[in-house]
Amino acid sequence: MSEGAVSEDRYFEDFVVGDIHRYGRFEVERGEVLDFARRYDAQPFHLDDAAAAKTHFGRLAASGWHTAAMSMAMIVDAGNLAGGGGSLGALGVDNLRWLKPVYPGDVLHATSEILEANPSRSTPGRGTVKLRTTVLNQDDEPVMRYEAITLWRTRPAG
């Protein structure tokens, strides 16, 4: 199990199936919820208190896409699952689920479990790592879950 950021570069060989990484602290701010919604997901329950109160959300809720963006920010800030010398980005996301609403004032954190680590059969020096990420609120309730397939360089010789 890993906690928080690491200072060294990560490479494909550093990922062990079954490892769980815990990281992040992201405070959901009302202004950011509104700004994101205005720009990218202008549905009334993301923009207006009165409109949101009439829905199953009960109050202003963050866009699920905003929650996904906050998740990515936590991953990059943690440094152990993205970025660094070995990261080549992601190939995609599977099984994205928004499990509970995220509200202004929530404080998010995350866990990622390494599900698979496979060396590339077609491109030497690379491998894919599949992670299941769960974003949780301050009460440790899962609010979002997804599986990402990431691409990594293998560790350079020497």
PDB file of C-alpha atoms in Angstrom:
ATOM      1  CA  MET A   1       0.000   0.000   0.000  1.00  0.00           C
ATOM      2  CA  SER A   2       1.252   3.443  -0.877  1.00  0.00           C
ATOM      3  CA  GLU A   3       0.323   6.796   0.637  1.00  0.00           C
ATOM      4  CA  GLY A   4       0.657  10.137  -1.146  1.00  0.00           C
ATOM      5  CA  ALA A   5       3.322  11.429  -3.467  1.00  0.00           C
ATOM      6  CA  VAL A   6       6.627   9.859  -4.381  1.00  0.00           C
ATOM      7  CA  SER A   7       9.662  11.792  -5.500  1.00  0.00           C
ATOM      8  CA  GLU A   8      11.201   9.355  -7.950  1.00  0.00           C
ATOM      9  CA  ASP A   9      10.126   8.603 -11.492  1.00  0.00           C
ATOM     10  CA  ARG A  10       7.879   5.596 -11.944  1.00  0.00           C
ATOM     11  CA  TYR A  11       8.273   3.006 -14.663  1.00  0.00           C
ATOM     12  CA  PHE A  12       6.313  -0.028 -15.777  1.00  0.00           C
ATOM     13  CA  GLU A  13       8.292  -2.355 -13.504  1.00  0.00           C
ATOM     14  CA  ASP A  14       7.240  -0.375 -10.426  1.00  0.00           C
ATOM     15  CA  PHE A  15       3.599  -1.484 -10.659  1.00  0.00           C
ATOM     16  CA  VAL A  16       2.701  -4.649  -8.766  1.00  0.00           C
ATOM     17  CA  VAL A  17      -0.677  -6.278  -9.321  1.00  0.00           C
ATOM     18  CA  GLY A  18      -2.716  -6.046  -6.138  1.00  0.00           C
ATOM     19  CA  ASP A  19      -0.978  -2.954  -4.752  1.00  0.00           C
ATOM     20  CA  ILE A  20      -3.355  -0.267  -3.521  1.00  0.00           C
ATOM     21  CA  HIS A  21      -2.338   3.385  -3.556  1.00  0.00           C
ATOM     22  CA  ARG A  22      -4.149   5.876  -1.290  1.00  0.00           C
ATOM     23  CA  TYR A  23      -3.799   9.547  -2.102  1.00  0.00           C
ATOM     24  CA  GLY A  24      -5.313  12.948  -2.494  1.00  0.00           C
ATOM     25  CA  ARG A  25      -7.224  15.610  -0.707  1.00  0.00           C
ATOM     26  CA  PHE A  26      -9.422  17.794  -2.845  1.00  0.00           C
ATOM     27  CA  GLU A  27     -11.847  20.316  -1.365  1.00  0.00           C
ATOM     28  CA  VAL A  28     -14.858  20.821  -3.612  1.00  0.00           C
ATOM     29  CA  GLU A  29     -15.471  24.562  -3.858  1.00  0.00           C
ATOM     30  CA  ARG A  30     -18.826  26.044  -4.819  1.00  0.00           C
ATOM     31  CA  GLY A  31     -17.277  28.587  -7.205  1.00  0.00           C
ATOM     32  CA  GLU A  32     -15.406  25.856  -9.076  1.00  0.00           C
ATOM     33  CA  VAL A  33     -18.569  23.720  -9.307  1.00  0.00           C
ATOM     34  CA  LEU A  34     -20.415  26.654 -10.866  1.00  0.00           C
ATOM     35  CA  ASP A  35     -17.541  27.652 -13.168  1.00  0.00           C
ATOM     36  CA  PHE A  36     -17.095  24.093 -14.455  1.00  0.00           C
ATOM     37  CA  ALA A  37     -20.836  23.677 -15.015  1.00  0.00           C
ATOM     38  CA  ARG A  38     -21.173  26.990 -16.848  1.00  0.00           C
ATOM     39  CA  ARG A  39     -18.397  26.017 -19.204  1.00  0.00           C
ATOM     40  CA  TYR A  40     -18.841  22.252 -19.667  1.00  0.00           C
ATOM     41  CA  ASP A  41     -22.080  20.860 -18.179  1.00  0.00           C
ATOM     42  CA  ALA A  42     -24.717  23.589 -17.957  1.00  0.00           C
ATOM     43  CA  GLN A  43     -27.524  21.533 -16.461  1.00  0.00           C
ATOM     44  CA  PRO A  44     -29.737  23.342 -13.933  1.00  0.00           C
ATOM     45  CA  PHE A  45     -28.832  21.101 -10.971  1.00  0.00           C
ATOM     46  CA  HIS A  46     -25.168  22.063 -11.452  1.00  0.00           C
ATOM     47  CA  LEU A  47     -25.921  25.784 -11.739  1.00  0.00           C
ATOM     48  CA  ASP A  48     -28.880  26.776  -9.608  1.00  0.00           C
ATOM     49  CA  ASP A  49     -29.740  26.038  -5.967  1.00  0.00           C
ATOM     50  CA  ALA A  50     -33.508  26.241  -6.482  1.00  0.00           C
ATOM     51  CA  ALA A  51     -33.459  23.995  -9.553  1.00  0.00           C
ATOM     52  CA  ALA A  52     -31.180  21.492  -7.808  1.00  0.00           C
ATOM     53  CA  ALA A  53     -33.470  21.395  -4.762  1.00  0.00           C
ATOM     54  CA  LYS A  54     -36.269  20.058  -6.997  1.00  0.00           C
ATOM     55  CA  THR A  55     -34.191  17.059  -8.137  1.00  0.00           C
ATOM     56  CA  HIS A  56     -32.993  13.855  -6.496  1.00  0.00           C
ATOM     57  CA  PHE A  57     -29.747  15.721  -5.711  1.00  0.00           C
ATOM     58  CA  GLY A  58     -31.594  17.949  -3.252  1.00  0.00           C
ATOM     59  CA  ARG A  59     -29.021  20.700  -3.618  1.00  0.00           C
ATOM     60  CA  LEU A  60     -26.352  22.000  -5.980  1.00  0.00           C
ATOM     61  CA  ALA A  61     -24.214  19.073  -7.159  1.00  0.00           C
ATOM     62  CA  ALA A  62     -20.909  18.949  -9.026  1.00  0.00           C
ATOM     63  CA  SER A  63     -20.905  17.583 -12.553  1.00  0.00           C
ATOM     64  CA  GLY A  64     -19.687  14.008 -12.779  1.00  0.00           C
ATOM     65  CA  TRP A  65     -17.200  15.221 -15.364  1.00  0.00           C
ATOM     66  CA  HIS A  66     -15.923  17.743 -12.823  1.00  0.00           C
ATOM     67  CA  THR A  67     -15.509  14.886 -10.341  1.00  0.00           C
ATOM     68  CA  ALA A  68     -13.476  13.029 -12.980  1.00  0.00           C
ATOM     69  CA  ALA A  69     -11.294  16.119 -13.493  1.00  0.00           C
ATOM     70  CA  MET A  70     -10.760  16.456  -9.727  1.00  0.00           C
ATOM     71  CA  SER A  71      -9.761  12.776  -9.658  1.00  0.00           C
ATOM     72  CA  MET A  72      -7.151  13.379 -12.348  1.00  0.00           C
ATOM     73  CA  ALA A  73      -5.788  16.357 -10.419  1.00  0.00           C
ATOM     74  CA  MET A  74      -5.325  14.158  -7.339  1.00  0.00           C
ATOM     75  CA  ILE A  75      -3.567  11.463  -9.377  1.00  0.00           C
ATOM     76  CA  VAL A  76      -1.143  13.947 -10.919  1.00  0.00           C
ATOM     77  CA  ASP A  77      -0.523  15.694  -7.589  1.00  0.00           C
ATOM     78  CA  ALA A  78       0.218  12.341  -5.917  1.00  0.00           C
ATOM     79  CA  GLY A  79       2.858  11.654  -8.569  1.00  0.00           C
ATOM     80  CA  ASN A  80       2.856   7.893  -8.086  1.00  0.00           C
ATOM     81  CA  LEU A  81       0.259   6.895 -10.677  1.00  0.00           C
ATOM     82  CA  ALA A  82       0.804   9.488 -13.416  1.00  0.00           C
ATOM     83  CA  GLY A  83       3.567  11.683 -14.726  1.00  0.00           C
ATOM     84  CA  GLY A  84       7.227  11.215 -14.070  1.00  0.00           C
ATOM     85  CA  GLY A  85       9.779   9.749 -16.404  1.00  0.00           C
ATOM     86  CA  GLY A  86       7.849   6.672 -17.406  1.00  0.00           C
ATOM     87  CA  SER A  87       4.325   7.893 -18.039  1.00  0.00           C
ATOM     88  CA  LEU A  88       3.087   7.887 -21.613  1.00  0.00           C
ATOM     89  CA  GLY A  89      -0.532   8.832 -20.821  1.00  0.00           C
ATOM     90  CA  ALA A  90      -3.617   6.673 -20.920  1.00  0.00           C
ATOM     91  CA  LEU A  91      -5.238   4.515 -23.557  1.00  0.00           C
ATOM     92  CA  GLY A  92      -8.741   4.875 -22.150  1.00  0.00           C
ATOM     93  CA  VAL A  93     -11.191   4.486 -19.320  1.00  0.00           C
ATOM     94  CA  ASP A  94     -13.654   1.644 -18.785  1.00  0.00           C
ATOM     95  CA  ASN A  95     -16.578   1.143 -16.424  1.00  0.00           C
ATOM     96  CA  LEU A  96     -16.904   4.761 -15.294  1.00  0.00           C
ATOM     97  CA  ARG A  97     -19.637   5.026 -12.673  1.00  0.00           C
ATOM     98  CA  TRP A  98     -20.841   7.992 -10.655  1.00  0.00           C
ATOM     99  CA  LEU A  99     -21.993   6.357  -7.425  1.00  0.00           C
ATOM    100  CA  LYS A 100     -23.078   9.312  -5.272  1.00  0.00           C
ATOM    101  CA  PRO A 101     -23.423  13.040  -5.828  1.00  0.00           C
ATOM    102  CA  VAL A 102     -20.510  15.299  -5.012  1.00  0.00           C
ATOM    103  CA  TYR A 103     -21.441  18.572  -3.334  1.00  0.00           C
ATOM    104  CA  PRO A 104     -19.656  21.844  -2.609  1.00  0.00           C
ATOM    105  CA  GLY A 105     -17.940  21.411   0.741  1.00  0.00           C
ATOM    106  CA  ASP A 106     -17.106  17.733   0.188  1.00  0.00           C
ATOM    107  CA  VAL A 107     -13.475  16.715   0.599  1.00  0.00           C
ATOM    108  CA  LEU A 108     -12.424  13.988  -1.823  1.00  0.00           C
ATOM    109  CA  HIS A 109      -9.609  11.448  -1.718  1.00  0.00           C
ATOM    110  CA  ALA A 110      -8.935   8.320  -3.753  1.00  0.00           C
ATOM    111  CA  THR A 111      -7.574   4.801  -3.928  1.00  0.00           C
ATOM    112  CA  SER A 112      -6.229   3.003  -6.965  1.00  0.00           C
ATOM    113  CA  GLU A 113      -5.678  -0.736  -7.156  1.00  0.00           C
ATOM    114  CA  ILE A 114      -3.305  -2.194  -9.733  1.00  0.00           C
ATOM    115  CA  LEU A 115      -5.381  -4.781 -11.634  1.00  0.00           C
ATOM    116  CA  GLU A 116      -3.006  -5.719 -14.464  1.00  0.00           C
ATOM    117  CA  ALA A 117       0.523  -4.962 -15.631  1.00  0.00           C
ATOM    118  CA  ASN A 118       1.348  -6.305 -19.085  1.00  0.00           C
ATOM    119  CA  PRO A 119       4.477  -5.721 -21.154  1.00  0.00           C
ATOM    120  CA  SER A 120       3.744  -4.670 -24.714  1.00  0.00           C
ATOM    121  CA  ARG A 121       3.937  -7.500 -27.247  1.00  0.00           C
ATOM    122  CA  SER A 122       4.292  -5.093 -30.166  1.00  0.00           C
ATOM    123  CA  THR A 123       6.471  -2.276 -28.812  1.00  0.00           C
ATOM    124  CA  PRO A 124       9.522  -3.150 -26.736  1.00  0.00           C
ATOM    125  CA  GLY A 125      10.214  -0.798 -23.867  1.00  0.00           C
ATOM    126  CA  ARG A 126       6.559  -0.233 -22.969  1.00  0.00           C
ATOM    127  CA  GLY A 127       3.795  -1.798 -20.958  1.00  0.00           C
ATOM    128  CA  THR A 128       0.222  -1.172 -19.928  1.00  0.00           C
ATOM    129  CA  VAL A 129      -1.052  -0.876 -16.372  1.00  0.00           C
ATOM    130  CA  LYS A 130      -4.755  -1.209 -15.600  1.00  0.00           C
ATOM    131  CA  LEU A 131      -5.933   0.536 -12.419  1.00  0.00           C
ATOM    132  CA  ARG A 132      -9.292   0.624 -10.656  1.00  0.00           C
ATOM    133  CA  THR A 133      -9.696   4.039  -9.082  1.00  0.00           C
ATOM    134  CA  THR A 134     -12.311   4.817  -6.468  1.00  0.00           C
ATOM    135  CA  VAL A 135     -12.943   8.413  -5.446  1.00  0.00           C
ATOM    136  CA  LEU A 136     -14.360   8.793  -1.930  1.00  0.00           C
ATOM    137  CA  ASN A 137     -15.842  11.679   0.028  1.00  0.00           C
ATOM    138  CA  GLN A 138     -14.957  12.793   3.552  1.00  0.00           C
ATOM    139  CA  ASP A 139     -17.154  10.020   4.977  1.00  0.00           C
ATOM    140  CA  ASP A 140     -15.243   7.376   2.966  1.00  0.00           C
ATOM    141  CA  GLU A 141     -18.297   6.840   0.774  1.00  0.00           C
ATOM    142  CA  PRO A 142     -17.422   5.977  -2.841  1.00  0.00           C
ATOM    143  CA  VAL A 143     -18.642   8.702  -5.184  1.00  0.00           C
ATOM    144  CA  MET A 144     -17.018   7.562  -8.451  1.00  0.00           C
ATOM    145  CA  ARG A 145     -15.226   4.482  -9.760  1.00  0.00           C
ATOM    146  CA  TYR A 146     -13.493   3.704 -13.042  1.00  0.00           C
ATOM    147  CA  GLU A 147     -10.780   1.564 -14.596  1.00  0.00           C
ATOM    148  CA  ALA A 148      -8.002   3.275 -16.527  1.00  0.00           C
ATOM    149  CA  ILE A 149      -5.545   1.654 -18.903  1.00  0.00           C
ATOM    150  CA  THR A 150      -2.271   3.558 -18.706  1.00  0.00           C
ATOM    151  CA  LEU A 151       0.853   3.300 -20.850  1.00  0.00           C
ATOM    152  CA  TRP A 152       4.338   3.281 -19.312  1.00  0.00           C
ATOM    153  CA  ARG A 153       7.953   3.121 -20.415  1.00  0.00           C
ATOM    154  CA  THR A 154      10.082   0.345 -18.989  1.00  0.00           C
ATOM    155  CA  ARG A 155      12.991   1.387 -16.812  1.00  0.00           C
ATOM    156  CA  PRO A 156      15.991   2.554 -18.864  1.00  0.00           C
ATOM    157  CA  ALA A 157      19.058   0.320 -18.762  1.00  0.00           C
ATOM    158  CA  GLY A 158      21.808   1.455 -16.406  1.00  0.00           C
TER     159      GLY A 158
END
